[in-house]
Short mmCIF file of C-alpha atoms in Angstrom, two decimals:
data_model
loop_
_atom_site.label_atom_id
_atom_site.label_comp_id
_atom_site.label_asym_id
_atom_site.label_seq_id
_atom_site.Cartn_x
_atom_site.Cartn_y
_atom_site.Cartn_z
CA UNK R 30 -26.20 12.25 4.63
CA UNK R 31 -23.26 10.28 6.04
CA UNK R 32 -24.09 6.98 7.73
CA UNK R 33 -23.73 7.08 11.53
CA UNK R 34 -20.57 5.78 13.08
CA UNK R 35 -20.79 2.30 14.54
CA UNK R 36 -20.47 2.06 18.32
CA UNK R 37 -20.40 -1.46 19.82
CA UNK R 38 -22.98 -2.02 22.54
CA UNK R 39 -24.50 -4.81 24.57
CA UNK R 40 -27.08 -5.38 21.83
CA UNK R 41 -24.73 -5.10 18.85
CA UNK R 42 -24.54 -7.84 16.26
CA UNK R 43 -21.82 -10.39 17.02
CA UNK R 44 -18.51 -9.56 15.39
CA UNK R 45 -17.32 -11.87 12.60
CA UNK R 46 -14.72 -14.43 13.67
CA UNK R 47 -11.14 -13.24 13.16
CA UNK R 48 -9.48 -14.44 9.95
CA UNK R 49 -6.76 -17.08 10.20
CA UNK R 50 -3.25 -15.84 11.00
CA UNK R 51 -1.11 -14.68 8.09
CA UNK R 52 1.57 -17.14 6.96
CA UNK R 53 4.38 -15.57 4.97
CA UNK R 54 5.43 -17.03 1.65
CA UNK R 55 9.08 -17.99 1.22
CA UNK R 56 10.07 -14.83 -0.71
CA UNK R 57 8.23 -12.64 1.83
CA UNK R 58 10.20 -14.24 4.68
CA UNK R 59 13.39 -13.66 2.71
CA UNK R 60 12.47 -10.01 2.09
CA UNK R 61 11.84 -9.38 5.80
CA UNK R 62 15.21 -10.93 6.64
CA UNK R 63 17.05 -8.81 4.05
CA UNK R 64 15.35 -5.62 5.23
CA UNK R 65 16.23 -6.41 8.84
CA UNK R 66 19.84 -7.04 7.82
CA UNK R 67 19.98 -3.64 6.08
CA UNK R 68 18.42 -1.68 8.93
CA UNK R 69 20.52 1.13 10.35
CA UNK R 70 19.73 4.66 11.55
CA UNK R 71 18.63 6.68 8.53
CA UNK R 72 18.54 3.68 6.16
CA UNK R 73 16.37 4.14 3.08
CA UNK R 74 15.41 0.94 1.32
CA UNK R 75 13.25 0.59 -1.80
CA UNK R 76 11.43 -2.76 -2.08
CA UNK R 77 10.11 -3.68 -5.52
CA UNK R 78 7.50 -6.42 -5.89
CA UNK R 79 4.80 -7.01 -8.51
CA UNK R 80 1.12 -6.53 -7.86
CA UNK R 81 -0.06 -9.69 -6.11
CA UNK R 82 3.23 -10.34 -4.35
CA UNK R 83 1.85 -9.25 -0.96
CA UNK R 84 3.71 -6.03 -0.22
CA UNK R 85 1.25 -5.26 2.59
CA UNK R 86 1.96 -8.62 4.19
CA UNK R 87 5.69 -7.88 4.15
CA UNK R 88 5.45 -4.46 5.76
CA UNK R 89 3.03 -5.78 8.37
CA UNK R 90 5.64 -8.40 9.35
CA UNK R 91 8.20 -5.59 9.59
CA UNK R 92 5.79 -3.66 11.83
CA UNK R 93 5.30 -6.61 14.18
CA UNK R 94 9.09 -6.99 14.48
CA UNK R 95 9.55 -3.27 15.08
CA UNK R 96 6.98 -3.25 17.88
CA UNK R 97 8.77 -6.21 19.46
CA UNK R 98 11.90 -4.02 19.58
CA UNK R 99 9.94 -1.29 21.33
CA UNK R 100 9.79 0.95 18.27
CA UNK R 101 7.03 3.04 16.70
CA UNK R 102 5.83 2.71 13.12
CA UNK R 103 4.33 5.14 10.63
CA UNK R 104 2.66 3.61 7.56
CA UNK R 105 1.83 6.12 4.82
CA UNK R 106 -0.63 5.61 1.96
CA UNK R 107 -2.48 7.90 -0.40
CA UNK R 108 -5.87 6.24 -0.89
CA UNK R 109 -8.78 5.23 1.31
CA UNK R 110 -8.60 1.56 0.24
CA UNK R 111 -4.88 1.34 0.96
CA UNK R 112 -5.33 2.85 4.42
CA UNK R 113 -8.18 0.46 5.24
CA UNK R 114 -6.26 -2.50 3.80
CA UNK R 115 -3.13 -1.73 5.83
CA UNK R 116 -5.18 -1.25 9.00
CA UNK R 117 -6.95 -4.58 8.60
CA UNK R 118 -3.83 -6.51 7.64
CA UNK R 119 -1.94 -5.19 10.64
CA UNK R 120 -4.67 -6.57 12.88
CA UNK R 121 -4.69 -9.97 11.18
CA UNK R 122 -0.90 -9.99 11.44
CA UNK R 123 -1.18 -9.98 15.22
CA UNK R 124 -1.05 -6.29 16.15
CA UNK R 125 -3.80 -5.57 18.75
CA UNK R 126 -6.31 -3.13 17.31
CA UNK R 127 -5.89 -0.66 20.17
CA UNK R 128 -2.22 -0.32 19.15
CA UNK R 129 -3.08 0.87 15.62
CA UNK R 130 -4.33 4.39 14.92
CA UNK R 131 -5.40 6.20 11.76
CA UNK R 132 -4.34 9.70 10.74
CA UNK R 133 -6.91 10.73 8.16
CA UNK R 134 -9.15 13.80 8.23
CA UNK R 135 -11.68 12.75 10.91
CA UNK R 136 -9.98 9.37 11.50
CA UNK R 137 -12.97 7.47 10.12
CA UNK R 138 -12.51 4.46 7.84
CA UNK R 139 -14.68 1.63 6.62
CA UNK R 140 -13.46 -1.10 8.95
CA UNK R 141 -12.01 -3.91 6.80
CA UNK R 142 -13.41 -6.64 9.07
CA UNK R 143 -16.84 -5.31 10.11
CA UNK R 144 -17.44 -3.14 6.98
CA UNK R 145 -18.80 -0.40 9.24
CA UNK R 146 -17.59 3.19 9.43
CA UNK R 147 -15.58 3.54 12.60
CA UNK R 148 -13.37 6.20 14.12
CA UNK R 149 -9.88 4.71 14.42
CA UNK R 150 -8.02 7.84 15.49
CA UNK R 151 -5.75 6.76 18.35
CA UNK R 152 -2.99 9.40 18.61
CA UNK R 153 -1.05 7.49 21.29
CA UNK R 154 -0.97 4.15 19.48
CA UNK R 155 2.57 3.02 18.52
CA UNK R 156 1.47 2.26 14.95
CA UNK R 157 -0.12 5.00 12.86
CA UNK R 158 -1.57 4.44 9.39
CA UNK R 159 -1.62 7.87 7.78
CA UNK R 160 -3.08 9.51 4.72
CA UNK R 161 -0.29 11.59 3.19
CA UNK R 162 -2.80 14.37 2.42
CA UNK R 163 -3.68 14.65 6.12
CA UNK R 164 -0.18 14.06 7.45
CA UNK R 165 1.35 16.94 5.52
CA UNK R 166 -0.93 19.40 7.34
CA UNK R 167 -0.48 18.01 10.86
CA UNK R 168 2.34 17.63 13.36
CA UNK R 169 4.20 14.39 12.73
CA UNK R 170 3.83 11.61 15.35
CA UNK R 171 6.80 11.67 17.75
CA UNK R 172 9.34 8.91 18.27
CA UNK R 173 8.81 7.03 14.99
CA UNK R 174 11.58 4.50 14.33
CA UNK R 175 10.25 2.87 11.15
CA UNK R 176 8.56 4.72 8.26
CA UNK R 177 6.81 2.61 5.62
CA UNK R 178 5.55 4.21 2.39
CA UNK R 179 3.07 2.26 0.29
CA UNK R 180 3.07 3.05 -3.45
CA UNK R 181 6.36 4.84 -2.87
CA UNK R 182 6.87 5.81 -6.52
CA UNK R 183 5.11 8.98 -5.31
CA UNK R 184 7.81 9.68 -2.75
CA UNK R 185 9.59 12.42 -4.71
CA UNK R 186 6.73 14.81 -3.89
CA UNK R 187 7.40 17.44 -1.23
CA UNK R 188 4.82 15.99 1.18
CA UNK R 189 6.80 12.74 1.35
CA UNK R 190 10.18 14.46 1.47
CA UNK R 191 8.98 16.40 4.50
CA UNK R 192 8.35 13.06 6.23
CA UNK R 193 11.88 11.90 5.44
CA UNK R 194 13.22 15.14 6.89
CA UNK R 195 11.08 14.76 10.02
CA UNK R 196 12.63 11.37 10.84
CA UNK R 197 16.30 11.47 9.81
CA UNK R 198 17.26 8.61 12.16
CA UNK R 199 14.33 6.33 11.36
CA UNK R 200 14.52 3.38 9.00
CA UNK R 201 12.61 4.24 5.81
CA UNK R 202 11.23 1.42 3.66
CA UNK R 203 9.22 2.05 0.50
CA UNK R 204 7.13 -0.48 -1.43
CA UNK R 205 6.10 -0.31 -5.08
CA UNK R 206 5.63 -2.39 -8.18
CA UNK R 207 6.89 0.47 -10.36
CA UNK R 208 10.12 2.05 -9.01
CA UNK R 209 9.90 5.18 -11.13
CA UNK R 210 7.54 8.09 -11.64
CA UNK R 211 5.22 8.67 -14.55
CA UNK R 212 7.71 11.18 -15.95
CA UNK R 213 10.44 8.51 -15.94
CA UNK R 214 12.40 9.88 -12.96
CA UNK R 215 13.89 7.27 -10.66
CA UNK R 216 13.68 7.27 -6.86
CA UNK R 217 17.38 7.53 -6.07
CA UNK R 218 16.89 10.96 -4.52
CA UNK R 219 14.92 9.48 -1.61
CA UNK R 220 15.94 5.80 -1.44
CA UNK R 221 19.53 4.54 -1.40
CA UNK R 222 19.26 0.75 -1.62
CA UNK R 223 17.14 -1.44 -3.90
CA UNK R 224 15.66 -4.82 -3.01
CA UNK R 225 13.82 -6.80 -5.70
CA UNK R 226 11.49 -9.00 -3.65
CA UNK R 227 10.33 -11.24 -6.51
CA UNK R 228 9.24 -11.10 -10.15
CA UNK R 229 6.01 -11.84 -12.04
CA UNK R 230 7.69 -14.84 -13.70
CA UNK R 231 8.65 -16.31 -10.32
CA UNK R 232 5.16 -15.72 -8.91
CA UNK R 233 3.61 -17.50 -11.90
CA UNK R 234 6.06 -20.40 -11.58
CA UNK R 235 5.11 -20.79 -7.90
CA UNK R 236 1.40 -20.67 -8.66
CA UNK R 237 0.75 -17.34 -6.91
CA UNK R 238 -0.15 -15.49 -10.12
CA UNK R 239 -1.99 -16.69 -13.19
CA UNK R 240 -0.14 -16.46 -16.47
CA UNK R 241 -1.88 -13.82 -18.58
CA UNK R 242 -3.72 -14.56 -21.80
CA UNK R 243 -3.77 -11.60 -24.18
CA UNK R 244 -6.35 -11.00 -26.91
CA UNK R 245 -6.28 -8.27 -29.52
CA UNK R 246 -8.77 -6.90 -32.02
CA UNK R 247 -8.45 -5.20 -35.44
CA UNK R 248 -10.43 -2.19 -34.20
CA UNK R 249 -7.79 -0.17 -32.42
CA UNK R 250 -7.45 3.41 -31.29
CA UNK R 251 -5.50 5.60 -33.72
CA UNK R 252 -2.77 7.08 -31.52
CA UNK R 253 -0.71 8.51 -34.39
CA UNK R 254 -1.92 12.05 -33.68
CA UNK R 255 -1.87 11.83 -29.88
CA UNK R 256 0.92 13.99 -28.48
CA UNK R 257 3.03 13.10 -25.44
CA UNK R 258 3.51 15.26 -22.35
CA UNK R 259 6.31 14.47 -19.85
CA UNK R 260 6.78 11.04 -21.42
CA UNK R 261 3.10 10.07 -21.34
CA UNK R 262 0.17 10.51 -23.69
CA UNK R 263 -1.79 13.75 -23.50
CA UNK R 264 -4.83 12.62 -21.49
CA UNK R 265 -7.40 14.72 -23.33
CA UNK R 266 -6.21 13.62 -26.77
CA UNK R 267 -5.89 10.01 -25.64
CA UNK R 268 -9.47 10.01 -24.34
CA UNK R 269 -10.70 11.42 -27.65
CA UNK R 270 -8.89 8.63 -29.53
CA UNK R 271 -10.07 5.81 -27.24
CA UNK R 272 -13.57 6.83 -26.18
CA UNK R 273 -15.23 5.95 -29.48
CA UNK R 274 -18.40 3.97 -30.03
CA UNK R 275 -16.76 1.30 -32.20
CA UNK R 276 -14.05 0.71 -29.58
CA UNK R 277 -16.22 0.80 -26.46
CA UNK R 278 -18.82 -1.43 -28.07
CA UNK R 279 -16.17 -3.97 -29.09
CA UNK R 280 -15.20 -4.36 -25.40
CA UNK R 281 -18.67 -5.76 -24.69
CA UNK R 282 -18.58 -7.96 -27.78
CA UNK R 283 -15.28 -9.53 -26.78
CA UNK R 284 -16.30 -9.86 -23.15
CA UNK R 285 -19.18 -12.04 -24.34
CA UNK R 286 -16.81 -14.07 -26.49
CA UNK R 287 -14.00 -14.67 -23.99
CA UNK R 288 -15.23 -13.84 -20.46
CA UNK R 289 -18.95 -14.54 -20.36
CA UNK R 290 -20.06 -14.50 -16.70
CA UNK R 291 -16.60 -13.71 -15.31
CA UNK R 292 -16.20 -10.78 -12.90
CA UNK R 293 -14.16 -8.21 -14.80
CA UNK R 294 -12.31 -4.92 -14.31
CA UNK R 295 -12.03 -2.51 -17.25
CA UNK R 296 -9.48 0.30 -17.13
CA UNK R 297 -10.25 3.56 -18.89
CA UNK R 298 -8.48 6.74 -19.95
CA UNK R 299 -10.61 9.13 -17.89
CA UNK R 300 -13.89 9.40 -15.96
CA UNK R 301 -16.10 9.94 -19.01
CA UNK R 302 -14.55 6.93 -20.75
CA UNK R 303 -15.22 4.77 -17.66
CA UNK R 304 -18.85 5.87 -17.55
CA UNK R 305 -19.33 5.14 -21.25
CA UNK R 306 -17.87 1.64 -20.85
CA UNK R 307 -20.20 0.95 -17.92
CA UNK R 308 -23.17 2.26 -19.94
CA UNK R 309 -22.36 -0.09 -22.81
CA UNK R 310 -22.26 -3.10 -20.50
CA UNK R 311 -25.52 -2.12 -18.81
CA UNK R 312 -27.17 -1.60 -22.20
CA UNK R 313 -26.24 -5.20 -22.99
CA UNK R 314 -27.88 -6.38 -19.75
CA UNK R 315 -24.60 -6.84 -17.86
CA UNK R 316 -24.42 -5.19 -14.41
CA UNK R 317 -21.58 -2.64 -14.43
CA UNK R 318 -20.56 0.38 -12.39
CA UNK R 319 -17.93 3.08 -12.81
CA UNK R 320 -15.77 4.50 -10.05
CA UNK R 321 -12.98 7.08 -10.02
CA UNK R 322 -10.85 9.11 -7.66
CA UNK R 323 -13.74 11.38 -6.72
CA UNK R 324 -16.19 8.57 -5.81
CA UNK R 325 -17.29 8.90 -2.17
CA UNK R 326 -15.42 6.38 0.04
CA UNK R 327 -18.60 4.61 1.18
CA UNK R 328 -19.97 4.33 -2.36
CA UNK R 329 -16.53 3.21 -3.54
CA UNK R 330 -16.41 0.45 -0.92
CA UNK R 331 -19.93 -0.69 -1.85
CA UNK R 332 -19.09 -0.82 -5.56
CA UNK R 333 -15.92 -2.81 -4.92
CA UNK R 334 -17.83 -5.20 -2.65
CA UNK R 335 -20.43 -5.80 -5.38
#
């Protein structure tokens, strides 16, 4: 049974204090300035920045500026966490909550500040954060002047192209860390100008990212017989090669050796592989949980919080 929606009342728990205002880093300020300089009716700009660079912070600053001009903004994402993250960051960036709406099935999200399920559907709000899966089946919001696509390496799909066609005079800005699709195709069909916001090396030099330490192990998956499909490994064959007892067990062994007590994320080939990794950690007395694309949003949020 779904948890009831939260409705504030006279006897509700006090809301948590608002987080401190967002202060842009130097490269984020520069990116906003360059995007503003490139804006023109129908402009299509692709912004590339590594994970951890703060792409959400940049497009929230663009949204604040667009609202100040009297414009309307459509932010598009494809996952529950990205929608919730964008919604919360817009609020902490100074956009009043009543001016931000959500286009997503029933409009309900786990509120990023209160952690309660709330209905954030506000069709008349000048900023709409939309799930692409919902947006493709609904009338597009009218009067949009700025379209922002998060994880825009997906933008060659028809659902995104339909959005471009719906707003030919709007400014379109896409954000990604990987400006190409899994099949190797570039994004030149939908974006016309490229802006490299920063690089991992620069972020490490400035102290925003940790420099990675890489460990290897003699027990490795034999990929010699794994075929490739559209430039990537065949997922079924890759899972068979990687989801082996001697490999999964060695993850736990090396976690003990190098990361004892450190909160850790393990990436897997498929759902079964993720579950087996979690089972191995639990068998060793280490709390672990698996989540995937089909995990219910509330359970997903709870796992991530833990």
